[in-house]
């Protein structure tokens, strides 16, 4: 395999007694868009600071393009960084701000002007080159910051919640632009965010981090459809988690006994027979029908409907089954006959749509 | 209870009376079936209490992979509860304990950080000619205005008050010995040599050391310092040096202002006591040498550097989150005052050795 653009090997960093980053290993391939996703305080910004060179790791190695970064100061690493707030120098014009990294690298004027024009065109701001930063809107200023991070053609750009300060509509538009820009330039990007929708929208792969440790790395679809643990299942999207005990494991299917005594099946993720587990299944993967559970077939559970909520594009059904509350999402166009609160329903899922996760 | 290979069948009452006789046998059977499959058939049980459930849970735990057959939902629920209750929660985190080792390690780490910061500042000073573009004179003037000019009213007020208090407090015992007139030299020497620089340092620490820490700390929290670093700008040259130089320049001036204010306050008390202006002037001129003042001014410049360095360092070391700025500001004030007093002690020793 080709040398990845960025490689973290068992990186550790503590603040006082808290382990902010605890043995993190991650590789970002050249030209890949990876997002580092986690709740606040999970160590994602610390990881970014370690890569950028603002912080020194307590242990582990950080490699960039086959070079060990070690003690190299931040501005020699050749990494572009975009912060949550656009950090522009107020006394310089947009063009001068974008060209600042080149000026610091003593690039000639002609070449610098060409690079500035190209970078500004890339973020669609060619017309604003002579404006001052305080006359720009938040989205424009952030695009200038992005251009300044791209102008010196770094092999890696770090984005620290780059869209966090923008309003929702602008944020969604910028997500698409970021993705398109990254594909056009082919520069590897590492995007730190706590917003799972943003991470799914932009990234090739997502790395979910909690308490300074990676919980799962994979494509957005793999993480959503096959979470490897309870944390990832709960953190990404909505999830039903039904506790039970593993009765048997056959091939890759675990047979789980629920509190009511019913036996259901789910994909095995390495649970122990006889141990407690949680069945994780997405609300849109559940089938419900206003019939008796026995009529629905094997693995169907009796359920009682508690609440029906209309949400425009879908209908949310809150059910009580197997001793817990279960959420079901149905497309709004599906018929709702017989779905009144208090009704007895049958609930079922395909075994490969559910995961039996160890607890 | 019936024990067959691969199965334990229970029937009848599983209450305390019913399970007591079979308890040991059941456990032995489960122990023997370890490694093979074991079904616990409870379909024919008619009565349950917690003793029966506990036995069932024990058997499951002992065997490790036993399956319960024929359980009603109620039994399942009870069984799950027993298992849950047995899961010993992890030890709660021990309360913070004061340990000499932690104190020592923390102290050494803090000292090392301080030395590293001194080194960084020294490098920034040496490199200043090459980085002159990063050093903004306007920042120096602003810091000097903030910590010097704007501090003068406070320095005047405190100086006068300290002079008043010192003169008044020493006048009472001195008068008993008829030594009223020596109060002037006593207070003058105390003020010029020690209290002037020290009080000016305390004022600088409270007004400006904390402000330096808060300004730099806020920039740090807002990632502005990180942004400077990525641009290749040196935050020590841009943020620390102007404040450091400003403090070094304004401290001797503040000390002189404080000295004069203190002498004025003292004169006020002594004049009220009936000691003539000429006598006060003669006392001061006779006892306070120019060398005392110069030494004190040199001292005050060093105090200024220490207070500014401690403040800027606290700002640069600010952690994450908005409350971290407050912590840094507090640290700057305490550190600045402590550093000044420690340095004052060292100066006293040096001056004594040198015979100044």
XYZ file of C-alpha atoms in Angstrom:
715
model
C 0.000 0.000 0.000
C 1.207 3.477 -0.817
C 2.423 5.576 2.074
C -0.597 7.413 3.483
C -0.542 11.187 3.515
C -0.986 11.326 7.277
C -0.349 8.533 9.722
C -0.878 8.686 13.486
C 0.632 5.858 15.490
C -0.498 5.379 19.086
C -0.586 9.126 19.744
C -1.174 10.139 23.362
C -1.644 13.468 25.086
C -2.860 14.253 28.607
C -3.862 17.496 30.255
C -3.139 17.234 33.961
C -4.768 13.909 34.795
C -7.254 13.679 31.899
C -6.225 11.668 28.871
C -7.453 13.857 26.037
C -5.994 11.598 23.345
C -5.381 8.038 24.433
C -3.497 5.783 22.022
C -4.977 7.018 18.760
C -3.877 5.470 15.462
C -5.304 6.680 12.168
C -4.192 6.950 8.557
C -5.424 9.407 5.939
C -4.610 8.459 2.342
C -3.498 11.053 -0.183
C -6.521 12.843 -1.606
C -8.882 11.416 0.985
C -11.503 13.345 2.933
C -11.691 12.009 6.485
C -13.781 13.456 9.265
C -13.008 13.089 12.935
C -16.360 12.913 14.647
C -17.071 12.934 18.356
C -18.984 14.678 21.124
C -17.456 17.775 22.677
C -14.585 16.934 24.970
C -13.798 13.697 23.144
C -10.300 14.845 22.166
C -10.849 15.613 18.492
C -9.590 19.198 18.627
C -6.599 18.062 20.681
C -5.809 15.509 17.965
C -5.948 18.285 15.391
C -3.685 20.481 17.515
C -1.172 17.649 17.759
C -1.128 17.175 13.979
C -0.928 20.918 13.285
C 1.873 21.328 15.814
C 0.158 23.553 18.402
C 0.576 20.848 21.026
C 3.265 18.281 21.646
C 2.247 14.645 22.007
C 3.198 12.802 25.208
C 3.881 9.721 23.109
C 3.374 8.157 19.700
C 4.369 9.228 16.224
C 2.859 11.517 13.611
C 3.984 10.993 10.012
C 3.191 13.328 7.128
C 4.160 12.235 3.601
C 6.660 9.790 5.024
C 8.327 12.355 7.307
C 8.199 12.027 11.085
C 6.931 15.383 12.335
C 8.316 15.194 15.863
C 9.228 18.646 17.147
C 8.865 20.399 13.798
C 7.282 23.838 14.347
C 3.770 24.344 13.024
C 4.574 26.680 10.135
C 7.224 24.334 8.685
C 4.864 21.342 8.538
C 3.199 22.547 5.370
C -0.293 21.876 6.669
C -3.167 24.221 5.917
C -5.466 24.922 8.864
C -8.973 26.382 8.840
C -10.409 27.357 12.227
C -13.986 27.725 13.405
C -13.767 31.518 13.148
C -12.022 32.817 10.024
C -8.670 34.115 11.266
C -7.765 36.890 8.832
C -5.357 39.766 9.377
C -7.627 42.824 9.580
C -5.169 45.337 8.113
C -4.626 43.347 4.891
C -6.935 42.961 1.882
C -8.487 39.647 0.936
C -5.807 39.039 -1.694
C -3.004 39.900 0.757
C -4.526 37.607 3.351
C -4.681 34.733 0.888
C -1.120 35.485 -0.237
C 0.245 35.774 3.315
C 1.410 32.140 3.596
C 3.236 32.575 0.269
C 4.825 35.833 1.419
C 6.059 34.085 4.557
C 7.557 31.412 2.294
C 9.280 34.107 0.210
C 7.504 33.185 -3.021
C 8.114 35.651 -5.865
C 5.521 38.328 -6.578
C 4.472 37.131 -10.038
C 4.013 33.563 -8.912
C 2.289 34.730 -5.763
C -0.263 36.789 -7.712
C -1.005 33.862 -9.956
C -1.519 31.520 -6.979
C -3.744 34.066 -5.193
C -5.948 34.460 -8.267
C -6.232 30.698 -8.669
C -7.075 30.174 -4.989
C -9.683 32.946 -4.960
C -11.261 31.597 -8.140
C -11.397 28.171 -6.514
C -13.573 29.504 -3.684
C -15.609 31.761 -6.028
C -14.348 35.025 -4.555
C -12.396 36.403 -7.524
C -14.348 39.676 -7.375
C -13.556 40.450 -3.737
C -9.744 40.457 -3.928
C -9.339 44.103 -2.842
C -11.928 44.086 -0.041
C -11.018 44.278 3.651
C -11.907 41.301 5.892
C -14.345 43.331 8.028
C -16.556 43.982 4.976
C -17.098 40.282 4.305
C -19.955 38.082 5.482
C -19.193 35.059 7.693
C -19.406 32.621 4.802
C -17.185 34.765 2.565
C -14.583 35.246 5.306
C -14.479 31.511 5.913
C -13.936 30.932 2.195
C -11.056 33.404 2.232
C -9.565 31.453 5.149
C -10.014 28.272 3.113
C -8.289 29.847 0.118
C -5.395 30.910 2.373
C -5.111 27.329 3.619
C -5.060 25.953 0.066
C -2.910 28.567 -1.672
C 0.462 27.021 -0.873
C -0.686 23.607 -2.125
C -0.301 21.719 1.157
C -0.627 17.950 1.086
C -3.050 18.094 4.026
C -5.625 20.619 5.199
C -7.024 20.452 8.733
C -10.486 21.866 9.290
C -11.524 22.493 12.900
C -15.325 22.801 12.958
C -14.999 25.089 9.915
C -18.731 25.522 9.476
C -19.643 25.754 13.168
C -20.090 29.536 13.144
C -22.346 29.636 10.068
C -26.136 29.411 9.978
C -27.770 26.180 8.945
C -28.564 26.934 5.306
C -25.126 28.356 4.618
C -23.586 25.414 6.417
C -25.317 22.927 4.142
C -24.311 24.844 1.019
C -20.700 25.042 2.262
C -20.654 21.295 2.925
C -21.305 20.657 -0.742
C -18.691 23.227 -1.752
C -16.069 21.761 0.574
C -16.654 18.312 -0.852
C -16.479 19.543 -4.465
C -13.382 21.641 -3.729
C -11.620 18.709 -2.142
C -12.371 16.461 -5.108
C -11.174 19.110 -7.533
C -7.894 19.812 -5.738
C -7.199 16.275 -4.562
C -5.751 17.630 -1.305
C -6.285 15.333 1.671
C -8.510 16.874 4.320
C -9.111 16.041 7.966
C -12.323 17.634 9.145
C -13.116 17.829 12.848
C -16.779 18.136 13.741
C -19.351 17.101 16.317
C -22.129 17.236 13.707
C -22.741 13.767 12.316
C -24.843 15.033 9.394
C -21.953 17.298 8.350
C -19.461 14.449 8.657
C -21.650 12.166 6.526
C -22.152 14.872 3.914
C -18.480 15.615 3.295
C -16.336 12.610 4.066
C -15.012 9.531 2.311
C -14.405 7.965 5.706
C -15.412 8.916 9.208
C -13.506 8.207 12.393
C -15.656 8.247 15.518
C -13.745 9.233 18.635
C -14.840 9.071 22.256
C -12.794 9.771 25.381
C -9.648 10.108 23.274
C -9.987 6.693 21.658
C -11.158 5.693 18.199
C -14.406 3.750 18.404
C -14.832 2.917 14.712
C -13.470 4.020 11.348
C -15.205 3.450 8.041
C -17.362 4.867 5.292
C -20.441 6.778 6.458
C -22.648 3.951 5.210
C -20.676 1.240 6.987
C -20.740 3.162 10.258
C -24.452 3.865 10.017
C -25.552 0.428 8.869
C -23.115 -1.684 10.888
C -22.026 0.145 14.020
C -19.461 -1.891 15.917
C -20.453 -0.758 19.389
C -23.210 0.851 21.392
C -21.544 4.282 21.376
C -21.281 4.535 17.586
C -24.825 3.205 17.153
C -26.178 5.829 19.535
C -24.019 8.708 18.294
C -24.804 8.345 14.590
C -28.423 8.961 13.773
C -31.324 7.548 15.735
C -31.144 4.047 17.050
C -33.236 1.527 18.935
C -31.329 -0.399 21.539
C -33.088 -3.414 22.947
C -31.292 -5.279 25.745
C -31.305 -9.059 25.816
C -29.191 -12.127 26.485
C -27.384 -14.105 23.817
C -28.836 -17.622 23.623
C -26.762 -18.895 20.716
C -24.546 -17.791 17.844
C -24.868 -19.553 14.467
C -22.547 -18.468 11.674
C -22.736 -14.688 11.865
C -26.235 -14.530 13.335
C -26.790 -14.212 17.075
C -29.988 -15.553 18.605
C -31.014 -13.263 21.421
C -33.571 -13.824 24.127
C -35.445 -10.663 24.995
C -36.866 -9.939 28.474
C -40.322 -11.125 27.375
C -38.878 -14.551 26.491
C -39.087 -14.080 22.720
C -36.146 -15.180 20.559
C -34.947 -12.769 17.875
C -32.007 -12.720 15.479
C -29.389 -10.099 14.738
C -25.949 -9.894 13.151
C -23.228 -11.088 15.522
C -20.498 -8.564 16.296
C -18.533 -10.788 18.629
C -20.936 -11.322 21.517
C -20.486 -14.128 24.032
C -23.135 -16.830 24.361
C -24.873 -16.364 27.711
C -23.738 -12.756 28.008
C -25.826 -9.618 27.962
C -26.092 -7.754 24.698
C -27.964 -4.916 23.068
C -29.763 -5.254 19.775
C -29.236 -2.117 17.746
C -31.639 -1.492 14.894
C -32.375 1.723 13.004
C -35.950 3.040 13.265
C -36.398 2.994 9.473
C -35.354 -0.663 9.298
C -38.281 -1.865 11.419
C -41.407 -3.331 9.886
C -44.694 -2.856 11.730
C -48.135 -4.128 10.887
C -51.498 -3.999 12.604
C -51.709 -7.780 12.952
C -50.913 -10.308 15.660
C -47.217 -11.151 16.084
C -47.792 -14.856 15.350
C -49.293 -14.009 11.969
C -46.206 -12.010 11.000
C -43.925 -15.022 11.329
C -40.809 -16.071 13.250
C -38.920 -13.393 15.119
C -41.859 -10.997 15.219
C -42.561 -9.257 18.503
C -45.885 -8.148 19.905
C -45.884 -4.396 20.465
C -48.271 -1.742 21.728
C -48.465 1.564 19.878
C -48.107 4.550 22.232
C -47.742 7.573 20.031
C -48.007 8.618 16.392
C -46.232 11.806 15.300
C -46.403 13.247 11.791
C -43.122 14.812 10.635
C -43.816 15.801 7.052
C -41.665 13.350 5.161
C -42.099 10.548 7.651
C -44.265 9.366 10.515
C -42.693 8.462 13.865
C -44.321 5.656 15.799
C -43.423 5.138 19.442
C -44.004 1.546 20.441
C -43.619 -0.495 23.554
C -42.113 -3.905 22.925
C -39.860 -6.329 24.798
C -40.008 -4.116 27.867
C -38.514 -1.047 26.196
C -39.597 1.849 24.040
C -39.030 1.348 20.338
C -39.077 4.101 17.728
C -40.213 3.313 14.194
C -39.969 5.650 11.199
C -42.371 5.033 8.340
C -42.515 6.960 5.084
C -45.432 9.394 5.250
C -46.980 7.823 2.140
C -47.385 4.412 3.825
C -50.985 3.749 4.933
C -51.715 4.297 8.618
C -54.939 2.272 8.940
C -55.131 0.612 12.357
C -52.284 2.700 13.770
C -54.014 4.348 16.693
C -52.442 4.730 20.131
C -53.148 1.651 22.225
C -53.369 -0.679 19.214
C -51.599 -4.045 19.296
C -49.043 -4.311 16.518
C -46.461 -6.768 15.309
C -42.845 -5.641 15.017
C -40.075 -7.365 13.064
C -36.761 -6.791 11.333
C -34.394 -8.557 8.963
C -31.603 -10.194 10.990
C -28.871 -8.508 8.901
C -30.378 -5.081 9.556
C -29.852 -5.435 13.313
C -26.607 -5.781 15.254
C -26.149 -7.705 18.475
C -23.645 -5.467 20.250
C -21.724 -6.476 23.368
C -22.273 -4.359 26.454
C -34.484 -31.594 41.090
C -33.431 -34.025 38.397
C -29.899 -34.001 37.037
C -29.377 -35.544 33.599
C -26.391 -35.064 31.288
C -26.789 -31.637 29.696
C -29.884 -30.704 31.646
C -31.022 -29.819 35.171
C -34.764 -30.089 35.601
C -36.511 -28.316 38.464
C -40.060 -28.925 39.583
C -42.355 -27.866 42.421
C -41.630 -25.026 44.815
C -38.435 -23.001 44.236
C -38.718 -21.056 47.487
C -36.193 -20.928 50.329
C -37.491 -24.165 51.845
C -37.574 -25.956 48.512
C -34.143 -25.004 47.192
C -32.145 -25.382 50.423
C -31.775 -29.195 50.238
C -30.826 -29.262 46.546
C -28.540 -26.180 46.532
C -25.207 -27.960 46.924
C -26.168 -30.755 44.519
C -27.307 -28.307 41.850
C -24.084 -26.325 42.061
C -22.036 -29.524 41.856
C -23.991 -30.633 38.775
C -23.426 -27.246 37.097
C -19.746 -27.393 38.001
C -19.499 -30.867 36.458
C -21.248 -29.724 33.265
C -18.768 -26.905 32.735
C -17.550 -26.796 29.162
C -20.551 -28.711 27.857
C -23.990 -27.293 27.177
C -26.434 -27.138 30.070
C -30.160 -26.470 29.965
C -31.897 -25.337 33.140
C -35.462 -26.528 32.667
C -37.797 -24.669 35.016
C -41.025 -25.270 33.108
C -42.526 -27.343 35.920
C -41.774 -24.974 38.788
C -44.917 -23.864 40.561
C -43.646 -21.359 43.128
C -40.769 -18.863 43.109
C -39.129 -16.592 45.591
C -35.824 -14.728 45.526
C -33.950 -17.743 46.920
C -34.957 -19.786 43.873
C -33.981 -17.011 41.492
C -30.654 -16.607 43.279
C -29.921 -20.332 42.827
C -30.776 -20.043 39.137
C -28.508 -17.027 38.760
C -25.721 -18.825 40.646
C -25.988 -21.812 38.329
C -25.860 -19.595 35.258
C -22.839 -17.700 36.556
C -21.036 -20.853 37.622
C -21.557 -22.687 34.344
C -21.087 -19.645 32.140
C -23.105 -20.815 29.141
C -26.236 -22.354 30.629
C -29.597 -21.612 29.002
C -32.809 -21.261 30.962
C -35.716 -23.131 29.423
C -39.367 -22.507 30.176
C -39.046 -19.209 32.013
C -42.058 -16.948 32.330
C -41.527 -13.230 31.651
C -41.666 -12.522 35.399
C -38.892 -15.036 36.095
C -36.817 -13.574 33.241
C -37.214 -10.102 34.697
C -36.274 -11.224 38.206
C -33.274 -13.128 36.865
C -32.063 -10.120 34.924
C -32.375 -7.997 38.081
C -30.346 -10.455 40.151
C -27.623 -10.495 37.495
C -27.664 -6.712 37.284
C -27.414 -6.336 41.061
C -24.358 -8.573 41.074
C -22.456 -6.514 38.591
C -20.091 -4.805 40.968
C -19.685 -1.217 39.883
C -16.095 -0.119 39.343
C -14.413 1.527 42.287
C -15.525 5.120 42.538
C -12.721 7.535 41.744
C -10.793 8.155 44.909
C -11.088 11.679 46.228
C -8.222 14.033 45.538
C -5.434 13.202 47.940
C -2.720 15.649 48.804
C 0.513 13.918 47.996
C 3.965 15.344 48.464
C 5.111 13.542 45.339
C 2.423 15.093 43.156
C 3.255 18.495 44.604
C 6.935 17.995 43.885
C 6.370 16.671 40.360
C 3.913 19.485 39.630
C 6.320 22.055 41.030
C 9.220 20.779 38.973
C 7.060 20.663 35.822
C 5.885 24.234 36.443
C 9.471 25.369 37.019
C 10.544 23.630 33.803
C 7.715 25.366 31.942
C 8.824 28.676 33.369
C 12.409 28.095 32.281
C 11.200 27.071 28.819
C 9.169 30.254 28.596
C 12.167 32.342 29.685
C 14.185 30.611 26.973
C 11.540 31.284 24.330
C 11.410 34.917 25.362
C 15.196 35.187 25.262
C 15.247 33.656 21.778
C 12.525 36.045 20.660
C 14.622 38.964 21.996
C 17.734 37.759 20.188
C 15.804 37.151 16.976
C 14.011 40.485 17.218
C 16.154 42.264 14.582
C 15.182 39.585 12.037
C 11.530 39.671 13.071
C 11.181 43.417 13.395
C 8.146 43.321 11.070
C 6.263 41.160 13.584
C 6.988 43.528 16.470
C 4.277 46.148 16.443
C 5.221 49.430 18.098
C 1.554 50.290 18.484
C 1.147 47.291 20.792
C 4.076 48.513 22.898
C 2.549 52.014 23.237
C -0.854 50.582 24.041
C 0.547 48.288 26.733
C 2.623 51.139 28.189
C -0.431 53.396 28.256
C -2.588 50.698 29.844
C -0.144 49.601 32.505
C 1.670 52.916 33.047
C -0.227 56.131 32.353
C -3.627 54.759 33.340
C -2.180 53.386 36.592
C -0.938 56.783 37.836
C -4.111 57.835 39.738
C -4.161 54.545 41.626
C -0.435 54.725 42.338
C -0.816 58.291 43.649
C -3.705 57.358 45.922
C -2.015 54.252 47.325
C 1.303 56.085 47.719
C -0.232 58.880 49.750
C -2.167 56.431 51.916
C 0.853 54.222 52.580
C 2.944 57.284 53.467
C 0.230 58.471 55.851
C -0.167 55.100 57.520
C 3.554 54.423 57.892
C 4.228 57.857 59.334
C 1.291 57.682 61.709
C 2.067 54.166 62.937
C 5.739 54.841 63.541
C 5.089 58.272 65.077
C 3.241 56.850 68.096
C 6.101 54.677 69.478
C 8.862 57.027 68.262
C 7.350 59.972 70.149
C 7.814 58.102 73.456
C 11.527 58.272 72.888
C 11.363 61.833 71.604
C 12.531 60.628 68.257
C 9.621 62.160 66.264
C 11.919 63.744 63.779
C 13.508 60.441 62.767
C 10.134 59.203 61.462
C 10.893 61.127 58.287
C 14.095 59.222 57.539
C 12.582 55.921 58.645
C 9.622 56.175 56.292
C 11.698 57.685 53.477
C 14.248 54.885 53.503
C 11.563 52.220 53.804
C 9.612 53.706 50.935
C 12.457 54.420 48.567
C 14.418 51.222 49.080
C 11.718 48.602 49.583
C 8.086 49.586 49.604
C 8.104 51.764 46.501
C 9.236 49.110 44.028
C 7.315 46.376 45.814
C 3.986 48.197 45.970
C 4.361 49.326 42.375
C 4.933 45.674 41.446
C 1.810 44.625 43.370
C -0.239 47.293 41.577
C 1.209 46.288 38.197
C 0.479 42.660 38.943
C -3.122 43.318 39.901
C -3.862 45.768 37.095
C -1.725 44.598 34.198
C -0.387 41.125 34.921
C -3.958 39.854 35.038
C -4.894 41.897 31.956
C -1.957 40.453 30.003
C -2.986 36.953 31.002
C -6.626 37.592 30.104
C -5.826 39.198 26.729
C -3.418 36.495 25.616
C -5.562 33.779 27.221
C -8.646 34.906 25.282
C -6.645 34.866 22.054
C -5.433 31.399 22.947
C -8.950 30.105 23.663
C -10.223 31.639 20.403
C -7.454 29.827 18.487
C -6.003 33.198 17.446
C -2.601 32.201 18.811
C -2.780 28.912 16.878
C -3.670 30.864 13.743
C -0.597 33.078 14.205
C 1.559 29.986 14.602
C 0.250 28.409 11.378
C 0.884 31.649 9.511
C 4.499 31.434 10.643
C 4.189 34.444 12.958
C 5.890 34.111 16.325
C 3.381 34.714 19.129
C 6.143 35.501 21.624
C 7.463 38.309 19.432
C 3.996 39.579 18.598
C 2.263 39.275 21.954
C 4.792 38.863 24.760
C 7.661 41.201 23.866
C 5.616 44.420 23.584
C 4.033 43.796 26.977
C 7.331 42.802 28.556
C 9.148 45.906 27.291
C 6.238 48.144 28.257
C 6.295 46.806 31.827
C 10.074 47.257 32.094
C 9.774 50.864 30.926
C 6.808 51.933 33.058
C 7.786 50.311 36.353
C 10.619 52.738 37.314
C 8.315 55.643 36.467
C 5.525 54.220 38.601
C 8.005 53.646 41.418
C 9.117 57.268 41.374
C 5.508 58.463 41.390
C 4.747 56.158 44.289
C 7.822 57.325 46.221
C 6.893 60.986 45.900
C 3.260 60.351 46.746
C 4.340 58.396 49.818
C 6.720 61.146 50.954
C 3.936 63.693 50.498
C 1.582 61.599 52.622
C 4.246 61.242 55.309
C 4.976 64.984 55.310
C 1.289 65.655 55.834
C 1.266 63.646 59.070
C 4.570 65.056 60.330
C 3.578 68.646 59.591
C 0.405 68.003 61.551
C 2.553 66.767 64.420
C 4.387 70.072 64.403
C 7.643 69.001 62.802
C 8.733 71.772 60.435
C 9.113 71.233 56.705
C 12.830 72.011 56.846
C 13.507 69.320 59.436
C 11.669 66.739 57.321
C 13.645 67.762 54.237
C 16.938 67.630 56.098
C 16.195 64.203 57.501
C 15.363 62.795 54.053
C 18.367 64.426 52.394
C 20.678 63.248 55.150
C 19.634 59.631 55.159
C 18.500 58.730 51.653
C 21.358 58.524 49.152
C 20.999 58.679 45.377
C 22.287 55.097 45.274
C 19.229 53.948 47.221
C 16.970 55.381 44.548
C 18.952 53.977 41.623
C 19.083 50.533 43.186
C 15.335 50.648 43.757
C 14.674 51.726 40.176
C 16.787 48.850 38.842
C 14.861 46.543 41.130
C 11.537 47.872 39.931
C 12.479 47.296 36.281
C 13.258 43.670 37.132
C 9.959 43.362 39.040
C 8.175 44.733 35.992
C 9.806 42.147 33.759
C 8.877 39.382 36.214
C 5.245 40.476 36.544
C 4.805 40.827 32.766
C 6.549 37.524 32.082
C 4.430 35.673 34.642
C 1.268 37.286 33.243
C 2.086 36.520 29.616
C 3.154 33.004 30.496
C -0.127 32.387 32.317
C -1.928 33.650 29.215
C 0.048 31.463 26.822
C -0.538 28.421 29.052
C -4.307 28.943 29.102
C -6.181 25.676 28.693
C -9.482 25.100 26.946
C -12.806 26.733 27.659
C -13.842 30.199 28.764
C -13.277 29.591 32.483
C -9.618 28.869 31.732
C -9.060 32.587 31.116
C -10.151 33.419 34.664
C -7.856 30.756 36.059
C -4.959 32.213 34.075
C -5.673 35.753 35.281
C -5.699 34.614 38.914
C -2.503 32.697 38.366
C -0.891 35.785 36.845
C -1.699 38.005 39.849
C -0.574 35.507 42.478
C 2.501 34.508 40.491
C 3.469 38.108 39.805
C 3.291 39.143 43.467
C 5.119 36.047 44.695
C 7.832 36.475 42.044
C 8.310 40.139 43.003
C 8.675 39.377 46.712
C 11.069 36.485 46.097
C 13.151 38.689 43.789
C 13.078 41.450 46.410
C 14.563 39.054 48.937
C 17.300 38.128 46.478
C 18.021 41.789 45.812
C 18.262 42.456 49.560
C 20.884 39.739 49.813
C 22.822 40.974 46.791
C 22.750 44.614 47.931
C 23.892 43.581 51.400
C 26.804 41.556 50.002
C 27.785 44.364 47.673
C 27.490 46.852 50.511
C 25.057 49.086 48.661
